[in-house]
PDB file of N, CA and C in Angstrom:
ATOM      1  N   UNK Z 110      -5.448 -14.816  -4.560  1.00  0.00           N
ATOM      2  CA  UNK Z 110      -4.992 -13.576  -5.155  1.00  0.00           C
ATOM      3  C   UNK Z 110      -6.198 -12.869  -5.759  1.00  0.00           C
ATOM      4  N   UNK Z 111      -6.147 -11.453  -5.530  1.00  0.00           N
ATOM      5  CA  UNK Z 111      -7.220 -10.836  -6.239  1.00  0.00           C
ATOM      6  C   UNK Z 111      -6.813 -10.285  -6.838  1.00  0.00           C
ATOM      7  N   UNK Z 112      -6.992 -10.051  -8.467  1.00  0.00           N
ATOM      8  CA  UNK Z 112      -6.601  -9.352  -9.435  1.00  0.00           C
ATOM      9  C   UNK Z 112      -7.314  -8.237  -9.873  1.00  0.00           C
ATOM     10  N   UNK Z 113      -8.319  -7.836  -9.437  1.00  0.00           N
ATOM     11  CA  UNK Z 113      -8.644  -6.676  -9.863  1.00  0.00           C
ATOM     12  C   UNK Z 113      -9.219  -5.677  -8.546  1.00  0.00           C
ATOM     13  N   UNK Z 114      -8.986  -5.630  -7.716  1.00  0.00           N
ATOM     14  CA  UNK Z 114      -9.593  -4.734  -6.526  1.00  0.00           C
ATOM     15  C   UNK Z 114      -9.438  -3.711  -6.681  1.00  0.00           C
ATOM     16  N   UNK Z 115     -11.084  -2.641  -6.808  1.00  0.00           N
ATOM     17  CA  UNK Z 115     -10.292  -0.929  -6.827  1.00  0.00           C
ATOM     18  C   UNK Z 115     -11.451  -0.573  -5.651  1.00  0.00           C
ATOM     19  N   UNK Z 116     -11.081  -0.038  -4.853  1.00  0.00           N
ATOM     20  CA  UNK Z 116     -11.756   0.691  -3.768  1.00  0.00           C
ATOM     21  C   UNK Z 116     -12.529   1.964  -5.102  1.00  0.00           C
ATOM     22  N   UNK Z 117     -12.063   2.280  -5.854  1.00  0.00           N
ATOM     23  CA  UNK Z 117     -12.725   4.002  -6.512  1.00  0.00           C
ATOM     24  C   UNK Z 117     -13.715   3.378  -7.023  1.00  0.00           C
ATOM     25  N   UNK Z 118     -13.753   1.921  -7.227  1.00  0.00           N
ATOM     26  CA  UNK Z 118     -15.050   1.222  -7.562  1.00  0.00           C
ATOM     27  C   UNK Z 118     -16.151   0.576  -7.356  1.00  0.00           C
ATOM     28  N   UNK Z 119     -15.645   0.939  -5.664  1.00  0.00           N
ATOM     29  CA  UNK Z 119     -16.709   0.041  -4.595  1.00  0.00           C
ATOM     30  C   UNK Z 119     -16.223  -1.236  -4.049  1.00  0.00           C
ATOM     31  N   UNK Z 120     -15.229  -1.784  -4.286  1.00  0.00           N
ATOM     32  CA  UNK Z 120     -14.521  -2.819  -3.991  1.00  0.00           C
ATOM     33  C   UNK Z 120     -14.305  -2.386  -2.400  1.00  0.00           C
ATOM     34  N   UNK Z 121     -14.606  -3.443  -1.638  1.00  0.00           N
ATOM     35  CA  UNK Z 121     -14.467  -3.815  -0.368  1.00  0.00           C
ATOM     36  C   UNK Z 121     -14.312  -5.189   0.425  1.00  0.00           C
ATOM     37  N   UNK Z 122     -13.351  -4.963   1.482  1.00  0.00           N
ATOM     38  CA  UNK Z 122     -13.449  -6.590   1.668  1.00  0.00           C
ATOM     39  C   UNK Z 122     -12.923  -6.346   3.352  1.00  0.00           C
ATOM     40  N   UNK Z 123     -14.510  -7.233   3.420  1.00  0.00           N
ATOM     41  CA  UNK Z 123     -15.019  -7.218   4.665  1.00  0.00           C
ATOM     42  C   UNK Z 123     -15.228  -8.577   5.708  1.00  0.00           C
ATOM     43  N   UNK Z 124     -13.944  -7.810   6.491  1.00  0.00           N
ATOM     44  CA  UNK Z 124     -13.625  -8.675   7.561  1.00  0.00           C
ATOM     45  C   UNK Z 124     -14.279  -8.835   9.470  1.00  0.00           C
ATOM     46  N   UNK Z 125     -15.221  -8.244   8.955  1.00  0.00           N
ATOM     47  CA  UNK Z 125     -16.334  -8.151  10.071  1.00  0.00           C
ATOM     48  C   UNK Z 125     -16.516  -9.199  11.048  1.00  0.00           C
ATOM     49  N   UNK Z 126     -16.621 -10.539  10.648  1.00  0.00           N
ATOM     50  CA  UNK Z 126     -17.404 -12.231  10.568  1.00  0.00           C
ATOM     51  C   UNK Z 126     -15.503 -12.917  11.384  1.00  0.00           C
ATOM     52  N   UNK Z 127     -14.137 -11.971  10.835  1.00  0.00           N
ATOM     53  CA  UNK Z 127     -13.270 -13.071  11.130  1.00  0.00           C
ATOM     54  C   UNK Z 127     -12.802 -12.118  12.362  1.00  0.00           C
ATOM     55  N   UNK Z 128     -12.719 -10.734  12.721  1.00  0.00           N
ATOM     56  CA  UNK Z 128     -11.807 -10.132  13.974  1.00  0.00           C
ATOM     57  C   UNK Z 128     -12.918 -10.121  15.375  1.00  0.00           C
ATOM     58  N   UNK Z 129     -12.672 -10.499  16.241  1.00  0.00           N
ATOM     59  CA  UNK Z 129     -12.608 -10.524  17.555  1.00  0.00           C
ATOM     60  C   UNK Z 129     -12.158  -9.801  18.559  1.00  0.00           C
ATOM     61  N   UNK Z 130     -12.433  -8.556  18.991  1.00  0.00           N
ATOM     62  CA  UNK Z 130     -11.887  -7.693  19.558  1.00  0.00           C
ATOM     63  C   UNK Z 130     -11.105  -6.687  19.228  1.00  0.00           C
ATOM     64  N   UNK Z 131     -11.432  -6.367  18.424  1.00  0.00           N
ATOM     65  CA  UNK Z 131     -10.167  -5.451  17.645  1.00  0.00           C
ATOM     66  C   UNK Z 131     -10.871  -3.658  18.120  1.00  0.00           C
ATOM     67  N   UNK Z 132     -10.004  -2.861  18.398  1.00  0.00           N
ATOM     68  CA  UNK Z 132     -10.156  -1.691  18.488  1.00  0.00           C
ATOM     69  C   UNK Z 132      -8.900  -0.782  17.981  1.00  0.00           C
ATOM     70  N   UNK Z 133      -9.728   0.719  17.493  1.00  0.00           N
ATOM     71  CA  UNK Z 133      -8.872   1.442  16.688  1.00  0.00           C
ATOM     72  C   UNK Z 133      -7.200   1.185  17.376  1.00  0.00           C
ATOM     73  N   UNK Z 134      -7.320   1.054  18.970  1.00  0.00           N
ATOM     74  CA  UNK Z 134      -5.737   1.154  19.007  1.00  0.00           C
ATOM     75  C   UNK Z 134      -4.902   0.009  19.430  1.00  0.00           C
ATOM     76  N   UNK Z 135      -5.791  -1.132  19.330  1.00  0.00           N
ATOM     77  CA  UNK Z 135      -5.170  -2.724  18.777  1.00  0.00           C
ATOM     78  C   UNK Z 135      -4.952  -2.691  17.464  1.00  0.00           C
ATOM     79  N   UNK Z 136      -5.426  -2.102  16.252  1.00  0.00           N
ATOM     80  CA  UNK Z 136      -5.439  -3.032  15.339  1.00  0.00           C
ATOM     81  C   UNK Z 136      -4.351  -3.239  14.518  1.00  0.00           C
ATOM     82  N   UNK Z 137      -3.241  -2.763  14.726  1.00  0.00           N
ATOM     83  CA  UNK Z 137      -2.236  -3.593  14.207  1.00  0.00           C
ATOM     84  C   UNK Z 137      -1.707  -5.009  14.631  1.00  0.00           C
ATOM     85  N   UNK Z 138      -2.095  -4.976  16.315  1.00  0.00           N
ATOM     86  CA  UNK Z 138      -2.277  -6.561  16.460  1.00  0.00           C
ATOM     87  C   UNK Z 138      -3.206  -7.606  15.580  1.00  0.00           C
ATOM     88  N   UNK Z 139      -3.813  -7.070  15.356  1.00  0.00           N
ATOM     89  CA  UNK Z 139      -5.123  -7.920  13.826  1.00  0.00           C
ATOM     90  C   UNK Z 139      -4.495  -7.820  12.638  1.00  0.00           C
ATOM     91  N   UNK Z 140      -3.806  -6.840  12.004  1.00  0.00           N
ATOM     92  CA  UNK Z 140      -3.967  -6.310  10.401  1.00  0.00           C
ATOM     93  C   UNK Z 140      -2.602  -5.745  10.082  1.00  0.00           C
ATOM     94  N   UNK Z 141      -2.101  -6.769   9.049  1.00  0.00           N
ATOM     95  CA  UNK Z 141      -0.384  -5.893   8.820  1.00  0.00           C
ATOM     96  C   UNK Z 141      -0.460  -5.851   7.161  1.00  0.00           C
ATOM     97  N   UNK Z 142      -0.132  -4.952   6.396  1.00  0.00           N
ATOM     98  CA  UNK Z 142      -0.229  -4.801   5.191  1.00  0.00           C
ATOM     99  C   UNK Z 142       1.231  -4.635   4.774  1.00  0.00           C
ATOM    100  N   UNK Z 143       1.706  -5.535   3.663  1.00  0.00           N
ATOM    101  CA  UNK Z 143       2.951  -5.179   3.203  1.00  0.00           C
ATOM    102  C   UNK Z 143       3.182  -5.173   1.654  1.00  0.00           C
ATOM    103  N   UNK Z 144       3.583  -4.633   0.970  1.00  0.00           N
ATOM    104  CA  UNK Z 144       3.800  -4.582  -0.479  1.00  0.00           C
ATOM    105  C   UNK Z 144       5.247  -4.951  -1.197  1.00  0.00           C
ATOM    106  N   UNK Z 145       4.671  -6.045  -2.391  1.00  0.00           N
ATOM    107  CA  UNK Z 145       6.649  -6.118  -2.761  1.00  0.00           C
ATOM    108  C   UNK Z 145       5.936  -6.099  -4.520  1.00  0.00           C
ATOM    109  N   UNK Z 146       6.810  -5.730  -5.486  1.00  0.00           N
ATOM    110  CA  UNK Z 146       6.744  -5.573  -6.438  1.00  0.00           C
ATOM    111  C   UNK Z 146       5.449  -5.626  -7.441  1.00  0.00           C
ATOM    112  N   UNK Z 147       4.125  -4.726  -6.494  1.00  0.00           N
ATOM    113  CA  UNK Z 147       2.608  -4.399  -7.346  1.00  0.00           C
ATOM    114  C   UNK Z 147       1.981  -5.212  -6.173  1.00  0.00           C
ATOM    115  N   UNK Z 148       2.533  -6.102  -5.078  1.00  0.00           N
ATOM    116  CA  UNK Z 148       1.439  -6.723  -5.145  1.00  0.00           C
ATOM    117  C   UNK Z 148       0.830  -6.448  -3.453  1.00  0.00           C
ATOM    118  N   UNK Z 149      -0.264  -6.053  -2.976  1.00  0.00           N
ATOM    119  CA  UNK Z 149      -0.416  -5.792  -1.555  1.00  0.00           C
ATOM    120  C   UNK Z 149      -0.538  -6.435  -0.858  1.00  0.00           C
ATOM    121  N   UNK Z 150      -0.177  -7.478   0.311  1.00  0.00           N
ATOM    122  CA  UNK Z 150      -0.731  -8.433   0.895  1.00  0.00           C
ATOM    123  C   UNK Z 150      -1.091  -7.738   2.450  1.00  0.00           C
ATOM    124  N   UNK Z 151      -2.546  -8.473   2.547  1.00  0.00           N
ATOM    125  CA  UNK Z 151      -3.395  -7.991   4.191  1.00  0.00           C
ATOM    126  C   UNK Z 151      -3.007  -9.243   4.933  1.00  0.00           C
ATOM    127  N   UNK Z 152      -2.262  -9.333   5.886  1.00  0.00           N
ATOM    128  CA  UNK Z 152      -2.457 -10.950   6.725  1.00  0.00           C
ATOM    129  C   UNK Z 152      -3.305 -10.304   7.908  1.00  0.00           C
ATOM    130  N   UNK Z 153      -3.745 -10.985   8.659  1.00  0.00           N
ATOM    131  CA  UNK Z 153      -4.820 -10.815   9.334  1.00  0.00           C
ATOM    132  C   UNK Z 153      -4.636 -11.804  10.398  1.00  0.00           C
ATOM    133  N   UNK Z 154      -4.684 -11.454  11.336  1.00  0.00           N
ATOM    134  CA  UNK Z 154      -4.572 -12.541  13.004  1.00  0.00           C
ATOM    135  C   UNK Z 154      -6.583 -11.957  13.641  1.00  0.00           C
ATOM    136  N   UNK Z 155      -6.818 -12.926  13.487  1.00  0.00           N
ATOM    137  CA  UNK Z 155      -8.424 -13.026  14.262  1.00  0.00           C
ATOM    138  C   UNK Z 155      -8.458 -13.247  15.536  1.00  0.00           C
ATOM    139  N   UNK Z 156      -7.484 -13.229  16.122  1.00  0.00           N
ATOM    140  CA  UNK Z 156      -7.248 -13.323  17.911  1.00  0.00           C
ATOM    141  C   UNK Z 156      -6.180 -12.120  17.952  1.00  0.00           C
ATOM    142  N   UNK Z 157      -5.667 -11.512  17.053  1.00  0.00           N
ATOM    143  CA  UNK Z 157      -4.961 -10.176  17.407  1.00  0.00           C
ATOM    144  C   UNK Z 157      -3.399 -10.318  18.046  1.00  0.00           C
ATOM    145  N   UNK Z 158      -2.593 -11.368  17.257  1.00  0.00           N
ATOM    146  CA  UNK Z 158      -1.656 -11.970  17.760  1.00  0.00           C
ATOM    147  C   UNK Z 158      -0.446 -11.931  16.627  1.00  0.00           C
ATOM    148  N   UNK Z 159      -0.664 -10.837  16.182  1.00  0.00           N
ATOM    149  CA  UNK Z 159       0.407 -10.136  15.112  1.00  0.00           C
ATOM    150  C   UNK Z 159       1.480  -9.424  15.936  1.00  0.00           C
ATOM    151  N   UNK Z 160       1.536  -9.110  16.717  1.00  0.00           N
ATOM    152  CA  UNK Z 160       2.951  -8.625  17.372  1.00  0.00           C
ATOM    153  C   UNK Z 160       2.993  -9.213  18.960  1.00  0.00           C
ATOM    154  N   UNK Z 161       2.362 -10.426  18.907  1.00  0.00           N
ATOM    155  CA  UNK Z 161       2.861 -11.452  20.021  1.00  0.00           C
ATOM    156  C   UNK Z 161       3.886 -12.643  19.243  1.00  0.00           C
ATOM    157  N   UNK Z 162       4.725 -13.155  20.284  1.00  0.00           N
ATOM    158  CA  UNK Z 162       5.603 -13.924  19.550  1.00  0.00           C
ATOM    159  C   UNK Z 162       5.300 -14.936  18.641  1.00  0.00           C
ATOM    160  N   UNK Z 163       6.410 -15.167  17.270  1.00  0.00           N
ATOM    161  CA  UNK Z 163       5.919 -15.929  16.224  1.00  0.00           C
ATOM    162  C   UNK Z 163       5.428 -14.349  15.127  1.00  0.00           C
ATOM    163  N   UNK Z 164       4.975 -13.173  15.506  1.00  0.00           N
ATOM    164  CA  UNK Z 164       4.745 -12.261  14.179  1.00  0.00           C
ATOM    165  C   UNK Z 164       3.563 -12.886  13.463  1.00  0.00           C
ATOM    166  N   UNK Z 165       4.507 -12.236  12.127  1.00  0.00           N
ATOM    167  CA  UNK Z 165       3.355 -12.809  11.162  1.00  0.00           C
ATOM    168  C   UNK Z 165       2.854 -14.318  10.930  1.00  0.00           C
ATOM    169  N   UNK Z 166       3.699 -15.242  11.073  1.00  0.00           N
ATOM    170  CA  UNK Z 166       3.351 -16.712  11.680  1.00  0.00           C
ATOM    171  C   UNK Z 166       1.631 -16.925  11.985  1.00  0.00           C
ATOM    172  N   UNK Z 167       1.610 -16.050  12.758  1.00  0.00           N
ATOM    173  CA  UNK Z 167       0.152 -15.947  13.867  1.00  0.00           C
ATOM    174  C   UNK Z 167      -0.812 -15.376  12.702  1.00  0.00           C
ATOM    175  N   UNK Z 168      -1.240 -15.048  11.272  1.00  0.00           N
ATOM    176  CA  UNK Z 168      -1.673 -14.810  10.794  1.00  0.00           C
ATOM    177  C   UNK Z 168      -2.489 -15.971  10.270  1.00  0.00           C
ATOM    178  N   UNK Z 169      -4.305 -15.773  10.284  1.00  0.00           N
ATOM    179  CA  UNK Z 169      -5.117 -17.065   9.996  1.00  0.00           C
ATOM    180  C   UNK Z 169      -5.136 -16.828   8.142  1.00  0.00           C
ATOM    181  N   UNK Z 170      -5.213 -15.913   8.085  1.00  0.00           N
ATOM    182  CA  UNK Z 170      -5.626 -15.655   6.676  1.00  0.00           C
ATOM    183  C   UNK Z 170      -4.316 -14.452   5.995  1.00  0.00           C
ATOM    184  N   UNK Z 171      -4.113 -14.733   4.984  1.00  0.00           N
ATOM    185  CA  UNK Z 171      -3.511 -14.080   4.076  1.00  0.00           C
ATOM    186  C   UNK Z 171      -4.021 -13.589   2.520  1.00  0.00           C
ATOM    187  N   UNK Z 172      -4.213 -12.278   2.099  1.00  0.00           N
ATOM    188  CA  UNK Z 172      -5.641 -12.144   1.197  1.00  0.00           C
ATOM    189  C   UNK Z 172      -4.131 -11.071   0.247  1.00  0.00           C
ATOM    190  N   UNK Z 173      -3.800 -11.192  -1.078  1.00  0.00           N
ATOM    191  CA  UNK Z 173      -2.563 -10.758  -1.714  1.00  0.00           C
ATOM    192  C   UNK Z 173      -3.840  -9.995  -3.055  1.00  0.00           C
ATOM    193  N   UNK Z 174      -3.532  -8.506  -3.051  1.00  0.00           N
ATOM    194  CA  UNK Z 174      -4.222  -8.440  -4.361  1.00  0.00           C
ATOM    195  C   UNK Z 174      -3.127  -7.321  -5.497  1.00  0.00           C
ATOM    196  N   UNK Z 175      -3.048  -7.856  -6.112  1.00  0.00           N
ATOM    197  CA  UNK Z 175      -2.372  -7.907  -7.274  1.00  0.00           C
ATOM    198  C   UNK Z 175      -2.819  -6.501  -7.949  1.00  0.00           C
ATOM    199  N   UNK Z 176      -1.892  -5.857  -8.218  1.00  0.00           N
ATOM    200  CA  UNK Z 176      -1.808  -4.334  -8.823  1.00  0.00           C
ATOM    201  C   UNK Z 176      -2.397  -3.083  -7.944  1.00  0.00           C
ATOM    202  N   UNK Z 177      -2.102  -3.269  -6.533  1.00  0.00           N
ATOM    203  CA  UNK Z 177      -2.421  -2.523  -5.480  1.00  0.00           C
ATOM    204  C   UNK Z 177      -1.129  -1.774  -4.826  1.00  0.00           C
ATOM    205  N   UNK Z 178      -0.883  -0.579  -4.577  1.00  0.00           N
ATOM    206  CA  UNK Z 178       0.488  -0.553  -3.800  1.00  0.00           C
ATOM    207  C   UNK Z 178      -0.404   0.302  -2.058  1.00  0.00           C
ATOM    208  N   UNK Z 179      -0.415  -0.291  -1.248  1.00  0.00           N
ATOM    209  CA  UNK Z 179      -0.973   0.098  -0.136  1.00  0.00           C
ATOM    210  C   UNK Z 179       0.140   0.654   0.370  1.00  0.00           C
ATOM    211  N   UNK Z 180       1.826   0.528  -0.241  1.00  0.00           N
ATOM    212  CA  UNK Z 180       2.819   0.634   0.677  1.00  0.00           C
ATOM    213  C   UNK Z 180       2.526   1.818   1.478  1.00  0.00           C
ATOM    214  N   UNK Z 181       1.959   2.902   1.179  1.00  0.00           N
ATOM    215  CA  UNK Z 181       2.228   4.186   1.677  1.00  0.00           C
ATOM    216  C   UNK Z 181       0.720   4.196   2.392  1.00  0.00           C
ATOM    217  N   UNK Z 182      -0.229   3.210   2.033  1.00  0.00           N
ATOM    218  CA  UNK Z 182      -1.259   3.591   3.031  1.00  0.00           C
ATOM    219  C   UNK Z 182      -1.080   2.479   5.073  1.00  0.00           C
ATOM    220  N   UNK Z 183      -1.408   3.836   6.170  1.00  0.00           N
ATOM    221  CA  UNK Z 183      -1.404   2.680   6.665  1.00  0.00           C
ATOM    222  C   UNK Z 183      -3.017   2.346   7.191  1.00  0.00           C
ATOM    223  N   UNK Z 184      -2.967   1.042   8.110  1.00  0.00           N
ATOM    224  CA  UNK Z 184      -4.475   0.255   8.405  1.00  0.00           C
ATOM    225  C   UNK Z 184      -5.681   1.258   8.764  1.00  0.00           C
ATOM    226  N   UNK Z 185      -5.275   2.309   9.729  1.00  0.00           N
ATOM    227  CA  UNK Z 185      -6.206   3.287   9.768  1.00  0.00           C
ATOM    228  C   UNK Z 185      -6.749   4.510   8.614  1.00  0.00           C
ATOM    229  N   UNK Z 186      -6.205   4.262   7.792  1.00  0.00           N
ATOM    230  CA  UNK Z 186      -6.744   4.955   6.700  1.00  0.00           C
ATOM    231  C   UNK Z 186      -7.655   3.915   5.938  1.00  0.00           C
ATOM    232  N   UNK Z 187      -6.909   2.566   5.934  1.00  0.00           N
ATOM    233  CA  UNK Z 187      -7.883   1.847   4.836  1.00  0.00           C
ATOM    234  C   UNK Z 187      -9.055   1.055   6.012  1.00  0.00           C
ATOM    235  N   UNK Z 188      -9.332   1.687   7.572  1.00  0.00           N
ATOM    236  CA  UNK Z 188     -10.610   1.653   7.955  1.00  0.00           C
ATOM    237  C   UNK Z 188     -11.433   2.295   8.316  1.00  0.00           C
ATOM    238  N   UNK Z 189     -10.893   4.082   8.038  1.00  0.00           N
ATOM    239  CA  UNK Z 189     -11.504   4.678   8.237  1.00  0.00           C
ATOM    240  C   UNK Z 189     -12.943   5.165   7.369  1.00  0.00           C
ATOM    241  N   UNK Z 190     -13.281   6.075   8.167  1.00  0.00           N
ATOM    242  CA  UNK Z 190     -14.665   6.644   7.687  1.00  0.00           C
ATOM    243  C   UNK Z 190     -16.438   6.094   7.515  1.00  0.00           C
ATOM    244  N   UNK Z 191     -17.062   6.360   6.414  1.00  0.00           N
ATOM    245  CA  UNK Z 191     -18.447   5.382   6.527  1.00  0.00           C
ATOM    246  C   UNK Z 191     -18.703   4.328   5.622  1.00  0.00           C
ATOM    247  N   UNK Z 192     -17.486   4.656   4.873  1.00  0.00           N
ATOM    248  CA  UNK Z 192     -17.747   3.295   3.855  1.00  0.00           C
ATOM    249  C   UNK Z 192     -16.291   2.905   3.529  1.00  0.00           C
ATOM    250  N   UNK Z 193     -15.406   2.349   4.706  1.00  0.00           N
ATOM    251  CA  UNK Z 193     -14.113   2.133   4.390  1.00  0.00           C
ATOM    252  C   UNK Z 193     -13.574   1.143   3.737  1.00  0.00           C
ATOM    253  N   UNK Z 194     -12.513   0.762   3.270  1.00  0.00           N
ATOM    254  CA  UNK Z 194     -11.929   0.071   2.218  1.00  0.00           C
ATOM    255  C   UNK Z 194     -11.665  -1.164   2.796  1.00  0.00           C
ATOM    256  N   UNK Z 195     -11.261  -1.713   3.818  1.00  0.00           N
ATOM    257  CA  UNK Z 195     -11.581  -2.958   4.746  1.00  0.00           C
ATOM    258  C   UNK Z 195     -12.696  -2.024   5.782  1.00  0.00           C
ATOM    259  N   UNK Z 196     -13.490  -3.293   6.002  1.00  0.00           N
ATOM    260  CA  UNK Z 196     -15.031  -3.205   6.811  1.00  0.00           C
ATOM    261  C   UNK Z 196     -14.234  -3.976   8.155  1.00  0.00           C
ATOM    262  N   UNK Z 197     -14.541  -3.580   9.110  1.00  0.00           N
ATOM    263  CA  UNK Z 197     -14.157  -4.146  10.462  1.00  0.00           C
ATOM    264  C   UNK Z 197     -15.102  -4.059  11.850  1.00  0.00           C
ATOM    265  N   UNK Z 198     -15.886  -4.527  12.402  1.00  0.00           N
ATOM    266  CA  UNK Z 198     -16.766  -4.277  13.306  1.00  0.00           C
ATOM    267  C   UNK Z 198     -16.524  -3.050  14.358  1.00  0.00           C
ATOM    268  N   UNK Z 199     -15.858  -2.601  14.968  1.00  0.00           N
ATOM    269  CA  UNK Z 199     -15.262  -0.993  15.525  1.00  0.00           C
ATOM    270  C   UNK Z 199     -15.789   0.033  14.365  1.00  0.00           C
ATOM    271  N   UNK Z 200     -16.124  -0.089  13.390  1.00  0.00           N
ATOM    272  CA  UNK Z 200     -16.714   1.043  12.369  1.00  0.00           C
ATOM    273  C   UNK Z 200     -17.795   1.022  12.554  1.00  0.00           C
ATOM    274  N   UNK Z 201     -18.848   0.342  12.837  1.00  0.00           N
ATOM    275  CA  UNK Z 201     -20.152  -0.055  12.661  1.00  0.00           C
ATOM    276  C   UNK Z 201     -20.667   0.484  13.551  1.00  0.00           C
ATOM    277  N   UNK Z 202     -21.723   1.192  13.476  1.00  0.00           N
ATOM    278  CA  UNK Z 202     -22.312   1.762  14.530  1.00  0.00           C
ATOM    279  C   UNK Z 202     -23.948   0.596  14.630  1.00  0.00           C
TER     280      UNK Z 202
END
């Protein structure tokens, strides 16, 4: 659990080292974000096997940070641009 993450503060968390193929119009097969009462959770499939059978199951890592509501953001916003809020290798030039 991470308890204090603020992107307005430079907070980033960078998953560069764990995705494998991921492109802007896979990556919800990699990256599902869901929110329940404050708290945001990223699960993450590193073979991109989030909407192959089993779902979220297929997730290697699960990263929950605490006083975040992402509900309304989705994955392409929090990878877009030059210094985005998850780091993902498809950004990197």
């Amino acid at each position: 659990m991470i308890k204090d993450f603020k992107a307005s503060e430079g907070d980033r968390i960078d998953l560069r080292d764990l995705l494998q193929g991921e492109s802007a119009s896979t990556i919800d097969n990699f990256l599902k974000i869901t929110t329940v009462d404050g708290v945001s959770t990223l699960q993450v499939s590193s073979e991109g096997k989030l909407n192959a059978a089993g779902g979220l199951a297929n997730a290697d890592v699960t990263i929950k940070l605490e006083g975040n509501n992402w509900s309304n953001a989705n994955i392409n916003s929090l990878i877009a641009g030059s210094d985005p809020t998850i780091k993902i290798d498809h950004n990197n030039s």
